[in-house]
Structure formats: structure tokens, C-alpha cells
Amino acid sequence: MSASYIVYCAACISVLKELNNVVTEPYMDEPFHVPQAQAYCSGDFATWDPKITTPPGLYIMSVLFKRVFMFKCSLPMLRLTTTLTLLALPIVLTRLLCFYRRIRPPASILAPTPDAIVLSLFPIAWFFGFLYYTEVPSLVFVVATIVAASEDRHWLAGLLGLLSCTFRQTNIIWTLYAYATSQLMYLRYRRPGPGSQDIAKLHDPNADQARPVDLYRSVLSLPGVLPDILSAFVPYAFVLSVFVSFVVWNGGIVLGDKSNHIPVLHVPQVYYFLAFSTAFGWPVLISGAGGIPLMLRKIYARTFGSKFRALITLVSLAAMEFTVKLYTIHHPFLLSDNRHYTFYVWHRIYMFHWLAPYALVPAYFVCALAWFLRVGNEQSMLQTVALSICVLATLLPTPLLEPRYFMIPYLLMRMQIVNVPSWALVLEGLWYAAINVVTMGVFLYLPREGVGRFMW
């Protein structure tokens, strides 16, 4: 076991112990999850709280821990089950990061890489790893699904993907992404065997060098490689059929309280995600070759480098302003629940002046370009397109501005950047750690009377 992983585990266990000492009653969503888990632990699988909107994977996991490890289903032990998945997070992240780097993972699974530990400190994942929430178990199963797919163990990936959907329904999208990204990497790096003829190639240039015509060329090259990747889709097709059957049986994707979780077209959610990602991931964004000056020059060249580019930029900004006007949603939870940081972001920024949401559009545009340039320098066009499609499919139907919805998309996008200098990785880790200290300290020690404890 590496020293850094020992420190990580010790810190997590210490925080969990302190949280259980201070927060002795279920908080926020825990009053729904904890009684449901305790009902399952007692063998009552017929009881279901209609206010719960996610499948029972979290509670089944607690039942398995109870029966295998003799865990009690008390609040501290239920929280421990999610913290254990937080401890497993660096292990699965290591394997995925090594896949993207095209290197072998460490010989010991208990020696995760430094960047995997840093990403495990990502504030949203780290915070909810100490509460009885679905977020971190969901994340671990999604990453494990992508890892299994990348290792050509597609039936295992299908099983893990199916299990991930028992924590969050939207994980069906990331299960399909696991198939897509594994096959894109396979097609990109495969070589003909000894004595074999040339094999069909999928047109897939680097994202930052690609032009619109390259998408057309990719479509033309797809029939030549399709027979080589269809057989791997069988496990995912099975998972997809199970998921569709569930949606038909349930009358929709949302369990329980459907009234407050009706899927709608929420285009600005993507803009919030871009701002969120930049606020958390700026150390990595500025770490590319040439640093901030070169990135700013590239952004300027992409936006106003020619008359045509300037026209495209202005049309894009106008379209974004139009979507802000038509699709901004003032969700009742966002307006009323002042125990979340998003409540204050919404009231003090977006509701400060009626022009505020429109004034932020150029910033969203620059954030999008910055991420495209940083990721596109290292990833292929189709890999970038696949991730973008899955992010859109995950975020566009969600009516509530909720940082937890951004967790998986952010981490998968961040892991596309594999060439990160040591100084940037240290800075990223310190940034995450500082946010964690502040947010957990506020949650534990600075509750406001009449309001409660503040959290993401």
C-alpha cells in the first residue's frame, strides 16, 4: 500500500468519524435513504418511500454489507458503506487513467497513482462520500464499467453498467459511453497481425485539428469497421433492453416523486456545467504547453482570427443568448432551499439583475473553447464527440441546477487530459483540498440557526 493512499484512507476515516460525532441524525436526503435502507436490512423489501426517485442499489449494497461483513444498519454504519466506495475510488480511477495513457497499471491495486488520488479529492465526490447518498457508489460503478470495457471484458462491463443503473438511472448513458470509448480506442490503436492484410481504419483525427468535413469522412469510413465492433455491443444491447423494459414498466425514467423531476429541455444547464468545470479544473486548463498566454491566443484565433470565424462566434453567442432567454428554469427547490450553495449562487448572481444571465454567456463560450482546446489536443475527434453527446444527454433533461449532476461528466472530461505537469497536479490537489476543508468545516461547525447545515 502506497504512503499517499494510506494518508488518503486515514483522512477519509477521520472525517467520517468526526461527521458521525457531530451530525448524529440523518440530514437532507438521508431521512429518506436511511429508513429505506433499514427496511431492507430488516427483510422488508415491499416498503418503498414514494419520495425516493432513484433505484434501490444503495440499499441492496447495504444489505450485502450487513450479511457478508455483519454490518449493522445504523446511521454511522450506513455512512461507512458509502465511505468504503470513496476509498475504492482511487483504485478504479487508476486503472482508467492508465488506460487513457496507454500504460500498465501499478502491480498492486493498493498503490493508486497520484493523479487518481487527486481526482478522488474532487470536492463533490469527496463531500458526499461521507453521507448516505448514491453519488460515490454510482461514480465507482460507472468508472469500473468503463475500465472493464477498455479491457475488452464486455460482459463484465455490461453487468457493472447494469449495477450502476441501480444507483442512478442516467448511468445507462455512461454504460453506452463505455462501449463507445472502448471501441474508439480499439480502432485507433489496433494493428494488423503478422502476415495479415491491411485492416479497415476509422477516420478519427485529433479533435483540435479536425474540421467539419472530417465528421463526414468518419461517417464514410464507418461501414468498413462496423463488422469489427458489433459483436462487442451485445452485452450493452442486453443492458439497454433491460433499461427500456424498466422505463416502460415504470411509466418513465423517474421513480417515486415524478412531479419535481419531470425531464425538460434545460439548455443553460450545459453552460452552468462549463462554468462549474472551469472553476474546479482551472489548474489543469492552464497547464498546457504555452500556459495561459498561448491558450488565450488560441481562443482569440478561434473566435476572431478571421472574418468568417468572427461571424461564427457572433452567431453562436446570439444562439446562446436566445437559449438563455427561452430555457432558463427557476426551479422551486433552487429558489427555496437555502441550505445549498447553489441557492446563493442563483440569488446573488443570476437574480442580481435581469441582464446577469445574458452577461455571462461570453464567459461560457470562452470556457467551452478552453476545455475543447485542452482536451482536443490529446483526444481524437470522435472520442470528444462521444463524450460531448453523453454529457448533453445527461444534463439537458435535468431541470434543477445541482452540482451532483456535474460530478461524473466533469471527472470523465478531466480524465481526457492525461499530460498534466507535476506542478499542475499539485496545484489541483491543493485547490480541491482547500475547498474540501472549507465546505466540510462549514457543514460541521457553522450551522445557522433556523437554516441548518450548508452543503453542496
Short mmCIF file of C-alpha atoms in Angstrom, two decimals:
data_model
loop_
_atom_site.label_atom_id
_atom_site.label_comp_id
_atom_site.label_asym_id
_atom_site.label_seq_id
_atom_site.Cartn_x
_atom_site.Cartn_y
_atom_site.Cartn_z
CA MET A 1 0.00 0.00 0.00
CA SER A 2 1.45 3.34 -1.03
CA ALA A 3 2.07 6.06 1.55
CA SER A 4 -0.19 8.53 -0.29
CA TYR A 5 -3.06 6.03 -0.28
CA ILE A 6 -2.57 5.38 3.45
CA VAL A 7 -2.80 9.12 4.12
CA TYR A 8 -5.89 9.37 1.89
CA CYS A 9 -7.63 6.49 3.70
CA ALA A 10 -6.68 7.83 7.13
CA ALA A 11 -8.06 11.28 6.24
CA CYS A 12 -11.33 9.81 4.99
CA ILE A 13 -11.86 7.65 8.08
CA SER A 14 -11.04 10.60 10.36
CA VAL A 15 -13.54 12.85 8.60
CA LEU A 16 -16.22 10.16 8.73
CA LYS A 17 -15.66 9.67 12.46
CA GLU A 18 -15.92 13.40 13.11
CA LEU A 19 -19.00 13.75 10.95
CA ASN A 20 -20.74 10.94 12.82
CA ASN A 21 -19.85 12.59 16.14
CA VAL A 22 -21.22 15.97 15.05
CA VAL A 23 -24.11 15.08 12.73
CA THR A 24 -25.87 12.41 14.75
CA GLU A 25 -29.18 12.50 12.89
CA PRO A 26 -29.89 11.88 9.20
CA TYR A 27 -29.53 15.10 7.23
CA MET A 28 -31.01 16.49 3.99
CA ASP A 29 -31.74 13.43 1.77
CA GLU A 30 -30.62 10.93 4.41
CA PRO A 31 -34.05 10.94 6.16
CA PHE A 32 -35.38 9.30 3.01
CA HIS A 33 -32.49 6.94 2.28
CA VAL A 34 -31.75 5.72 5.81
CA PRO A 35 -35.24 4.41 6.75
CA GLN A 36 -35.49 2.77 3.33
CA ALA A 37 -32.17 1.00 3.84
CA GLN A 38 -33.17 -0.07 7.36
CA ALA A 39 -36.41 -1.51 5.98
CA TYR A 40 -34.39 -3.57 3.50
CA CYS A 41 -31.96 -4.63 6.24
CA SER A 42 -34.88 -5.97 8.28
CA GLY A 43 -36.07 -8.01 5.29
CA ASP A 44 -38.95 -5.71 4.33
CA PHE A 45 -38.48 -5.39 0.58
CA ALA A 46 -42.09 -4.42 -0.07
CA THR A 47 -41.87 -1.00 1.60
CA TRP A 48 -40.91 1.90 -0.64
CA ASP A 49 -40.87 5.61 0.12
CA PRO A 50 -42.57 7.29 -2.87
CA LYS A 51 -40.42 10.41 -2.40
CA ILE A 52 -37.29 8.46 -3.39
CA THR A 53 -36.57 8.92 -7.09
CA THR A 54 -33.59 6.56 -7.58
CA PRO A 55 -33.47 2.73 -7.74
CA PRO A 56 -32.59 0.64 -4.67
CA GLY A 57 -28.95 -0.16 -5.49
CA LEU A 58 -27.66 1.77 -2.47
CA TYR A 59 -29.92 -0.12 -0.07
CA ILE A 60 -29.15 -3.50 -1.60
CA MET A 61 -25.44 -2.73 -1.21
CA SER A 62 -26.04 -2.04 2.49
CA VAL A 63 -27.92 -5.35 2.85
CA LEU A 64 -24.99 -7.20 1.26
CA PHE A 65 -22.53 -5.48 3.59
CA LYS A 66 -24.74 -6.45 6.53
CA ARG A 67 -24.87 -10.11 5.55
CA VAL A 68 -21.26 -10.51 4.44
CA PHE A 69 -19.45 -8.30 6.96
CA MET A 70 -22.06 -8.27 9.75
CA PHE A 71 -22.51 -4.50 9.42
CA LYS A 72 -25.34 -3.00 11.40
CA CYS A 73 -27.76 -0.75 9.55
CA SER A 74 -27.30 2.15 11.96
CA LEU A 75 -26.67 5.61 10.57
CA PRO A 76 -22.86 5.53 11.16
CA MET A 77 -22.52 2.11 9.52
CA LEU A 78 -24.68 3.10 6.57
CA ARG A 79 -22.47 6.11 6.04
CA LEU A 80 -19.45 3.81 6.25
CA THR A 81 -20.74 1.83 3.25
CA THR A 82 -20.54 4.93 1.06
CA THR A 83 -17.17 5.92 2.52
CA LEU A 84 -15.83 2.49 1.57
CA THR A 85 -16.70 3.26 -2.04
CA LEU A 86 -14.84 6.57 -1.63
CA LEU A 87 -11.82 4.54 -0.53
CA ALA A 88 -12.20 2.36 -3.64
CA LEU A 89 -12.43 5.37 -5.96
CA PRO A 90 -8.63 5.92 -6.38
CA ILE A 91 -8.23 2.25 -7.29
CA VAL A 92 -10.70 2.29 -10.19
CA LEU A 93 -9.59 5.76 -11.31
CA THR A 94 -6.00 4.49 -11.54
CA ARG A 95 -6.95 1.78 -13.99
CA LEU A 96 -8.93 4.19 -16.17
CA LEU A 97 -6.18 6.81 -16.17
CA CYS A 98 -3.65 4.16 -17.15
CA PHE A 99 -5.92 3.08 -20.00
CA TYR A 100 -6.04 6.64 -21.34
CA ARG A 101 -2.25 6.89 -21.01
CA ARG A 102 -1.75 3.51 -22.69
CA ILE A 103 0.43 2.29 -19.82
CA ARG A 104 0.24 -0.65 -17.44
CA PRO A 105 -1.43 -0.01 -14.07
CA PRO A 106 0.64 -0.44 -10.89
CA ALA A 107 1.35 -4.02 -9.85
CA SER A 108 -0.53 -3.53 -6.57
CA ILE A 109 -4.12 -2.33 -6.61
CA LEU A 110 -3.39 -0.65 -3.27
CA ALA A 111 -0.88 1.69 -4.88
CA PRO A 112 -3.07 4.13 -6.83
CA THR A 113 -1.37 6.80 -8.90
CA PRO A 114 -1.03 10.35 -7.52
CA ASP A 115 -3.44 11.78 -10.08
CA ALA A 116 -6.06 9.18 -9.14
CA ILE A 117 -5.81 10.26 -5.50
CA VAL A 118 -6.06 13.92 -6.51
CA LEU A 119 -9.18 13.26 -8.56
CA SER A 120 -10.67 11.32 -5.64
CA LEU A 121 -10.42 14.56 -3.68
CA PHE A 122 -12.75 16.23 -6.18
CA PRO A 123 -14.98 18.22 -3.79
CA ILE A 124 -18.40 16.95 -4.87
CA ALA A 125 -17.40 13.29 -4.73
CA TRP A 126 -15.36 13.70 -1.56
CA PHE A 127 -18.11 15.55 0.35
CA PHE A 128 -20.89 13.09 -0.45
CA GLY A 129 -18.63 10.14 0.28
CA PHE A 130 -19.37 10.69 3.97
CA LEU A 131 -23.16 10.86 3.73
CA TYR A 132 -25.59 8.10 2.87
CA TYR A 133 -26.07 9.23 -0.73
CA THR A 134 -25.91 7.41 -4.07
CA GLU A 135 -23.30 9.68 -5.69
CA VAL A 136 -20.00 7.96 -4.91
CA PRO A 137 -21.18 4.34 -5.34
CA SER A 138 -22.72 5.41 -8.64
CA LEU A 139 -19.43 7.02 -9.72
CA VAL A 140 -17.36 3.96 -8.75
CA PHE A 141 -19.58 1.60 -10.74
CA VAL A 142 -19.54 3.90 -13.78
CA VAL A 143 -15.73 4.11 -13.75
CA ALA A 144 -15.49 0.33 -13.21
CA THR A 145 -17.79 -0.18 -16.20
CA ILE A 146 -15.54 1.92 -18.44
CA VAL A 147 -12.45 0.11 -17.12
CA ALA A 148 -13.93 -3.32 -17.86
CA ALA A 149 -14.95 -2.19 -21.36
CA SER A 150 -11.46 -0.82 -22.00
CA GLU A 151 -10.02 -4.23 -21.09
CA ASP A 152 -12.34 -5.96 -23.61
CA ARG A 153 -14.29 -7.63 -20.81
CA HIS A 154 -17.60 -6.52 -22.25
CA TRP A 155 -19.90 -8.92 -20.44
CA LEU A 156 -18.40 -7.78 -17.15
CA ALA A 157 -18.78 -4.18 -18.31
CA GLY A 158 -22.43 -4.86 -19.13
CA LEU A 159 -23.02 -6.33 -15.67
CA LEU A 160 -21.28 -3.43 -13.95
CA GLY A 161 -23.21 -0.98 -16.12
CA LEU A 162 -26.47 -2.64 -15.16
CA LEU A 163 -25.49 -2.39 -11.49
CA SER A 164 -24.58 1.28 -11.93
CA CYS A 165 -28.13 1.91 -13.18
CA THR A 166 -29.48 0.64 -9.87
CA PHE A 167 -27.90 3.71 -8.25
CA ARG A 168 -28.71 6.32 -10.91
CA GLN A 169 -30.96 5.78 -13.92
CA THR A 170 -28.91 8.16 -16.08
CA ASN A 171 -25.95 5.80 -15.82
CA ILE A 172 -27.39 3.95 -18.82
CA ILE A 173 -25.82 6.76 -20.84
CA TRP A 174 -22.40 6.15 -19.32
CA THR A 175 -22.77 2.41 -19.92
CA LEU A 176 -23.20 3.11 -23.63
CA TYR A 177 -20.29 5.56 -23.43
CA ALA A 178 -18.13 2.77 -22.01
CA TYR A 179 -18.79 0.74 -25.15
CA ALA A 180 -18.19 3.71 -27.46
CA THR A 181 -14.91 4.85 -25.90
CA SER A 182 -13.52 1.32 -25.70
CA GLN A 183 -14.22 0.68 -29.37
CA LEU A 184 -12.84 4.03 -30.48
CA MET A 185 -9.59 3.30 -28.66
CA TYR A 186 -9.54 -0.23 -30.08
CA LEU A 187 -9.98 1.02 -33.64
CA ARG A 188 -7.42 3.77 -33.15
CA TYR A 189 -4.61 1.56 -31.86
CA ARG A 190 -5.21 -1.87 -33.39
CA ARG A 191 -2.61 -3.21 -35.76
CA PRO A 192 -2.77 -6.00 -38.38
CA GLY A 193 -1.37 -9.32 -37.25
CA PRO A 194 1.76 -10.88 -38.75
CA GLY A 195 1.13 -11.72 -42.41
CA SER A 196 -2.29 -10.06 -42.34
CA GLN A 197 -3.51 -7.63 -44.94
CA ASP A 198 -4.23 -4.01 -44.12
CA ILE A 199 -7.23 -3.55 -41.87
CA ALA A 200 -10.03 -1.03 -42.25
CA LYS A 201 -9.44 2.26 -40.47
CA LEU A 202 -11.93 4.64 -38.91
CA HIS A 203 -11.23 8.25 -39.87
CA ASP A 204 -10.64 9.89 -36.48
CA PRO A 205 -8.12 12.77 -36.40
CA ASN A 206 -7.13 14.76 -33.33
CA ALA A 207 -10.04 16.89 -32.14
CA ASP A 208 -8.20 20.22 -32.23
CA GLN A 209 -7.09 19.58 -35.81
CA ALA A 210 -10.45 18.34 -37.08
CA ARG A 211 -12.69 20.23 -39.49
CA PRO A 212 -16.40 19.72 -40.24
CA VAL A 213 -15.50 17.65 -43.30
CA ASP A 214 -13.74 15.16 -41.03
CA LEU A 215 -17.06 14.16 -39.49
CA TYR A 216 -18.32 13.38 -42.99
CA ARG A 217 -15.21 11.29 -43.66
CA SER A 218 -15.73 9.43 -40.39
CA VAL A 219 -19.27 8.53 -41.42
CA LEU A 220 -17.98 7.27 -44.78
CA SER A 221 -15.35 5.12 -43.07
CA LEU A 222 -17.76 3.65 -40.50
CA PRO A 223 -19.22 0.79 -42.63
CA GLY A 224 -15.73 -0.64 -43.09
CA VAL A 225 -15.12 -1.06 -39.36
CA LEU A 226 -18.67 -1.77 -38.18
CA PRO A 227 -18.41 -5.59 -38.50
CA ASP A 228 -15.36 -5.50 -36.22
CA ILE A 229 -17.15 -3.79 -33.32
CA LEU A 230 -20.75 -5.03 -33.48
CA SER A 231 -20.15 -8.26 -31.54
CA ALA A 232 -18.83 -6.28 -28.56
CA PHE A 233 -22.13 -4.39 -28.39
CA VAL A 234 -24.19 -7.49 -27.47
CA PRO A 235 -23.80 -7.12 -23.66
CA TYR A 236 -24.67 -3.43 -23.83
CA ALA A 237 -27.69 -4.16 -26.02
CA PHE A 238 -28.89 -6.53 -23.28
CA VAL A 239 -28.46 -3.81 -20.63
CA LEU A 240 -30.25 -1.31 -22.87
CA SER A 241 -33.19 -3.70 -23.37
CA VAL A 242 -33.48 -4.20 -19.60
CA PHE A 243 -33.43 -0.45 -19.07
CA VAL A 244 -36.08 0.18 -21.74
CA SER A 245 -38.25 -2.52 -20.14
CA PHE A 246 -37.90 -0.74 -16.79
CA VAL A 247 -38.92 2.62 -18.30
CA VAL A 248 -41.98 1.05 -19.94
CA TRP A 249 -42.95 -0.76 -16.73
CA ASN A 250 -42.38 2.35 -14.58
CA GLY A 251 -44.07 4.75 -16.95
CA GLY A 252 -40.97 6.93 -17.13
CA ILE A 253 -37.33 7.12 -16.06
CA VAL A 254 -38.02 8.68 -12.63
CA LEU A 255 -39.10 6.57 -9.67
CA GLY A 256 -41.30 7.94 -6.92
CA ASP A 257 -41.81 11.70 -6.86
CA LYS A 258 -42.06 12.46 -10.59
CA SER A 259 -43.67 15.89 -10.14
CA ASN A 260 -40.42 17.64 -9.18
CA HIS A 261 -38.20 15.69 -11.59
CA ILE A 262 -40.01 16.00 -14.91
CA PRO A 263 -37.47 15.86 -17.77
CA VAL A 264 -37.41 19.17 -19.65
CA LEU A 265 -35.10 20.83 -22.14
CA HIS A 266 -32.69 22.83 -19.97
CA VAL A 267 -30.02 24.17 -22.33
CA PRO A 268 -28.40 26.58 -19.82
CA GLN A 269 -27.57 23.56 -17.64
CA VAL A 270 -24.74 22.87 -20.09
CA TYR A 271 -23.49 26.44 -19.63
CA TYR A 272 -23.54 26.05 -15.84
CA PHE A 273 -21.56 22.84 -16.25
CA LEU A 274 -18.90 24.63 -18.29
CA ALA A 275 -18.56 27.36 -15.66
CA PHE A 276 -18.51 24.76 -12.88
CA SER A 277 -15.83 22.71 -14.66
CA THR A 278 -13.64 25.75 -15.19
CA ALA A 279 -13.97 26.85 -11.57
CA PHE A 280 -12.78 23.45 -10.36
CA GLY A 281 -10.44 22.44 -13.18
CA TRP A 282 -8.55 25.66 -13.89
CA PRO A 283 -5.18 24.29 -12.67
CA VAL A 284 -5.31 21.67 -15.43
CA LEU A 285 -6.71 24.05 -18.04
CA ILE A 286 -3.76 26.42 -17.71
CA SER A 287 -1.16 23.63 -17.63
CA GLY A 288 -0.97 23.02 -21.38
CA ALA A 289 2.07 23.89 -23.46
CA GLY A 290 2.49 27.65 -23.55
CA GLY A 291 0.32 28.19 -20.47
CA ILE A 292 -2.28 30.92 -20.23
CA PRO A 293 -0.81 33.24 -22.91
CA LEU A 294 -0.88 30.57 -25.63
CA MET A 295 -4.36 29.42 -24.65
CA LEU A 296 -5.67 32.99 -24.85
CA ARG A 297 -4.06 33.43 -28.27
CA LYS A 298 -5.65 30.19 -29.46
CA ILE A 299 -9.04 31.24 -28.14
CA TYR A 300 -8.72 34.59 -29.92
CA ALA A 301 -7.69 32.86 -33.15
CA ARG A 302 -10.69 30.52 -32.91
CA THR A 303 -13.11 33.36 -32.24
CA PHE A 304 -11.87 36.41 -34.15
CA GLY A 305 -8.94 35.07 -36.19
CA SER A 306 -10.78 35.78 -39.45
CA LYS A 307 -13.97 37.41 -40.62
CA PHE A 308 -15.62 34.02 -41.03
CA ARG A 309 -14.62 32.92 -37.52
CA ALA A 310 -15.87 36.22 -36.11
CA LEU A 311 -19.21 35.67 -37.83
CA ILE A 312 -19.47 32.14 -36.44
CA THR A 313 -18.62 33.45 -32.97
CA LEU A 314 -21.27 36.17 -33.08
CA VAL A 315 -23.92 33.75 -34.37
CA SER A 316 -23.00 31.25 -31.64
CA LEU A 317 -23.20 33.89 -28.92
CA ALA A 318 -26.57 35.07 -30.24
CA ALA A 319 -27.86 31.50 -30.23
CA MET A 320 -26.66 31.03 -26.66
CA GLU A 321 -28.34 34.26 -25.55
CA PHE A 322 -31.53 33.02 -27.20
CA THR A 323 -31.40 29.71 -25.30
CA VAL A 324 -30.81 31.57 -22.02
CA LYS A 325 -33.96 33.58 -22.73
CA LEU A 326 -36.09 30.55 -23.67
CA TYR A 327 -34.79 27.75 -21.47
CA THR A 328 -33.65 29.21 -18.12
CA ILE A 329 -35.51 27.40 -15.33
CA HIS A 330 -36.13 28.84 -11.88
CA HIS A 331 -36.68 25.52 -10.12
CA PRO A 332 -38.72 25.67 -6.88
CA PHE A 333 -36.02 23.77 -4.96
CA LEU A 334 -33.37 26.21 -6.14
CA LEU A 335 -35.45 29.20 -5.08
CA SER A 336 -36.47 27.90 -1.66
CA ASP A 337 -33.77 25.63 -0.15
CA ASN A 338 -31.19 27.97 1.37
CA ARG A 339 -29.09 25.11 2.77
CA HIS A 340 -27.35 24.66 -0.59
CA TYR A 341 -24.61 26.85 -2.07
CA THR A 342 -26.50 26.93 -5.38
CA PHE A 343 -29.28 28.88 -3.65
CA TYR A 344 -26.85 31.76 -3.02
CA VAL A 345 -25.22 31.50 -6.45
CA TRP A 346 -28.64 31.76 -8.05
CA HIS A 347 -29.92 34.63 -5.92
CA ARG A 348 -26.73 36.69 -5.74
CA ILE A 349 -25.50 36.22 -9.30
CA TYR A 350 -28.25 35.08 -11.66
CA MET A 351 -31.01 37.06 -9.96
CA PHE A 352 -28.85 40.09 -9.15
CA HIS A 353 -30.06 41.82 -12.32
CA TRP A 354 -32.20 40.63 -15.20
CA LEU A 355 -29.21 41.09 -17.53
CA ALA A 356 -26.88 38.94 -15.41
CA PRO A 357 -27.67 35.58 -17.09
CA TYR A 358 -27.06 37.14 -20.52
CA ALA A 359 -23.86 38.88 -19.46
CA LEU A 360 -22.34 35.53 -18.52
CA VAL A 361 -22.79 34.00 -21.98
CA PRO A 362 -19.39 35.16 -23.36
CA ALA A 363 -17.73 33.59 -20.30
CA TYR A 364 -19.50 30.26 -21.00
CA PHE A 365 -18.31 30.45 -24.60
CA VAL A 366 -14.69 31.02 -23.57
CA CYS A 367 -14.90 28.18 -21.03
CA ALA A 368 -16.17 25.81 -23.73
CA LEU A 369 -13.33 26.77 -26.07
CA ALA A 370 -10.73 26.41 -23.30
CA TRP A 371 -11.85 22.89 -22.50
CA PHE A 372 -12.08 21.95 -26.17
CA LEU A 373 -8.55 23.16 -26.83
CA ARG A 374 -7.11 21.43 -23.76
CA VAL A 375 -8.90 18.12 -24.29
CA GLY A 376 -8.78 18.22 -28.09
CA ASN A 377 -5.01 18.46 -28.04
CA GLU A 378 -4.86 14.96 -26.52
CA GLN A 379 -8.00 13.17 -27.69
CA SER A 380 -9.45 12.21 -31.04
CA MET A 381 -12.39 13.92 -32.70
CA LEU A 382 -14.82 11.02 -32.24
CA GLN A 383 -13.78 10.48 -28.62
CA THR A 384 -14.54 14.15 -27.96
CA VAL A 385 -17.84 13.94 -29.84
CA ALA A 386 -18.88 10.79 -27.94
CA LEU A 387 -18.21 12.37 -24.56
CA SER A 388 -19.97 15.58 -25.57
CA ILE A 389 -23.07 13.69 -26.72
CA CYS A 390 -23.23 11.77 -23.44
CA VAL A 391 -22.78 14.94 -21.37
CA LEU A 392 -25.60 16.61 -23.31
CA ALA A 393 -27.85 13.58 -22.93
CA THR A 394 -27.22 13.57 -19.18
CA LEU A 395 -27.60 17.29 -18.48
CA LEU A 396 -30.13 18.67 -20.95
CA PRO A 397 -33.20 16.91 -19.43
CA THR A 398 -32.38 17.92 -15.82
CA PRO A 399 -34.45 20.91 -14.60
CA LEU A 400 -32.54 21.55 -11.35
CA LEU A 401 -29.15 23.25 -11.04
CA GLU A 402 -27.43 20.62 -8.92
CA PRO A 403 -23.61 20.20 -8.66
CA ARG A 404 -24.01 16.45 -8.11
CA TYR A 405 -25.27 16.11 -11.68
CA PHE A 406 -21.95 17.51 -12.90
CA MET A 407 -19.72 15.08 -10.99
CA ILE A 408 -19.45 12.18 -13.46
CA PRO A 409 -19.35 14.38 -16.59
CA TYR A 410 -16.62 16.54 -15.05
CA LEU A 411 -14.41 13.67 -13.93
CA LEU A 412 -14.69 11.86 -17.26
CA MET A 413 -13.86 15.08 -19.11
CA ARG A 414 -10.97 15.84 -16.75
CA MET A 415 -9.51 12.37 -17.29
CA GLN A 416 -9.29 13.02 -21.03
CA ILE A 417 -6.33 15.28 -20.16
CA VAL A 418 -3.53 12.84 -19.47
CA ASN A 419 -0.46 15.04 -19.90
CA VAL A 420 -0.60 17.09 -16.73
CA PRO A 421 2.64 18.57 -15.36
CA SER A 422 3.52 17.75 -11.77
CA TRP A 423 3.12 21.36 -10.64
CA ALA A 424 -0.40 21.49 -12.07
CA LEU A 425 -1.34 18.21 -10.39
CA VAL A 426 -0.07 19.52 -7.04
CA LEU A 427 -1.96 22.78 -7.55
CA GLU A 428 -5.12 20.86 -8.45
CA GLY A 429 -4.80 18.72 -5.34
CA LEU A 430 -4.26 21.75 -3.11
CA TRP A 431 -7.23 23.51 -4.71
CA TYR A 432 -9.52 20.54 -4.11
CA ALA A 433 -8.19 20.08 -0.57
CA ALA A 434 -8.77 23.75 0.29
CA ILE A 435 -12.35 23.57 -0.96
CA ASN A 436 -12.91 20.37 0.99
CA VAL A 437 -11.58 21.85 4.23
CA VAL A 438 -13.80 24.90 3.88
CA THR A 439 -17.01 23.14 2.80
CA MET A 440 -16.72 20.32 5.34
CA GLY A 441 -15.76 22.78 8.08
CA VAL A 442 -18.79 24.94 7.30
CA PHE A 443 -21.02 21.88 7.20
CA LEU A 444 -19.81 20.51 10.53
CA TYR A 445 -19.08 23.58 12.63
CA LEU A 446 -21.00 26.54 11.24
CA PRO A 447 -24.68 25.62 11.09
CA ARG A 448 -27.04 28.58 11.01
CA GLU A 449 -29.92 28.59 13.43
CA GLY A 450 -33.22 28.37 11.61
CA VAL A 451 -31.50 27.29 8.40
CA GLY A 452 -29.37 24.24 9.14
CA ARG A 453 -26.05 22.95 7.79
CA PHE A 454 -24.74 24.22 4.46
CA MET A 455 -23.78 21.77 1.75
CA TRP A 456 -23.38 21.37 -1.99
#
